[in-house]
Amino acid sequence: MNTNTKQPGHEARNYPRSEIRAALVWLSVFALMSVLVEVSYLPLEIRGFPVPLAHLLAFGFTMVLTKTARLWSPALLIAATPLLAWLAGFFLFFYAVDVTSMIMQSEPARAWALLIAGLTGGGWPLAAKK
């Protein structure tokens, strides 16, 4: 089997730097918006039973955002930009913003589980071989 043949849809693409930069900015904005939504759903309970909706959202959103960033650049640090923005937002909301820090610090186990879910989802596409 010849491995040098190119499959349709797998050709190397060269994007202008400005286009890559704009895409990463938008992905980072979406990452910040997603962490805000996830923090707001952190204390969600139905009939006293905690619902891990925020954790599922964190896992899924960071995975999609990081995987999309990998499409724009094969460099891991550049592809990790949305995950780094999500992490910055997480710690900003945990320590600096009064309303969200009150939510997160009243539910520390859920907050740290949210961090693990976000890191796992965002790190998965970075660790996967292309």
Phi, psi and omega in degrees: 000130181275119181270357181274351179285142180268134177272150177300137179085358181243020179289150177291135181245137175248113180258148173296148181301324181296324179291319177296316180299314180297319179297317180292326176297314180296318178297323178291321176298316178296324178296318178294320177294321182293320180293328176295316178296317182296320178294323180292333177268002183302315182275016183299128176223145174239115182054041177082358180260123181294133180253123184276040181299319181299322182290320177294319177297316180299314180299311184291313183295314181294327177295313181296317182295317180289322178295322177295320178296327177294332177292330181278329182209133177282347180291127186296319181295320178290319179292338180276000183305313178297323178294319178295322176295320178297317178297317178299317178296319179302309182288328174297313180290332180286321187251328193257325185268124188302310185295311183288325178293327177295318178297311186289323182281342174279343179233065187296322180295318178293323180295316180289328174294325176296318178299316180295318179296317179294317179294320180294313180296318180284331181279336182303308179295334179286326181277336182289143177281140180280000000 
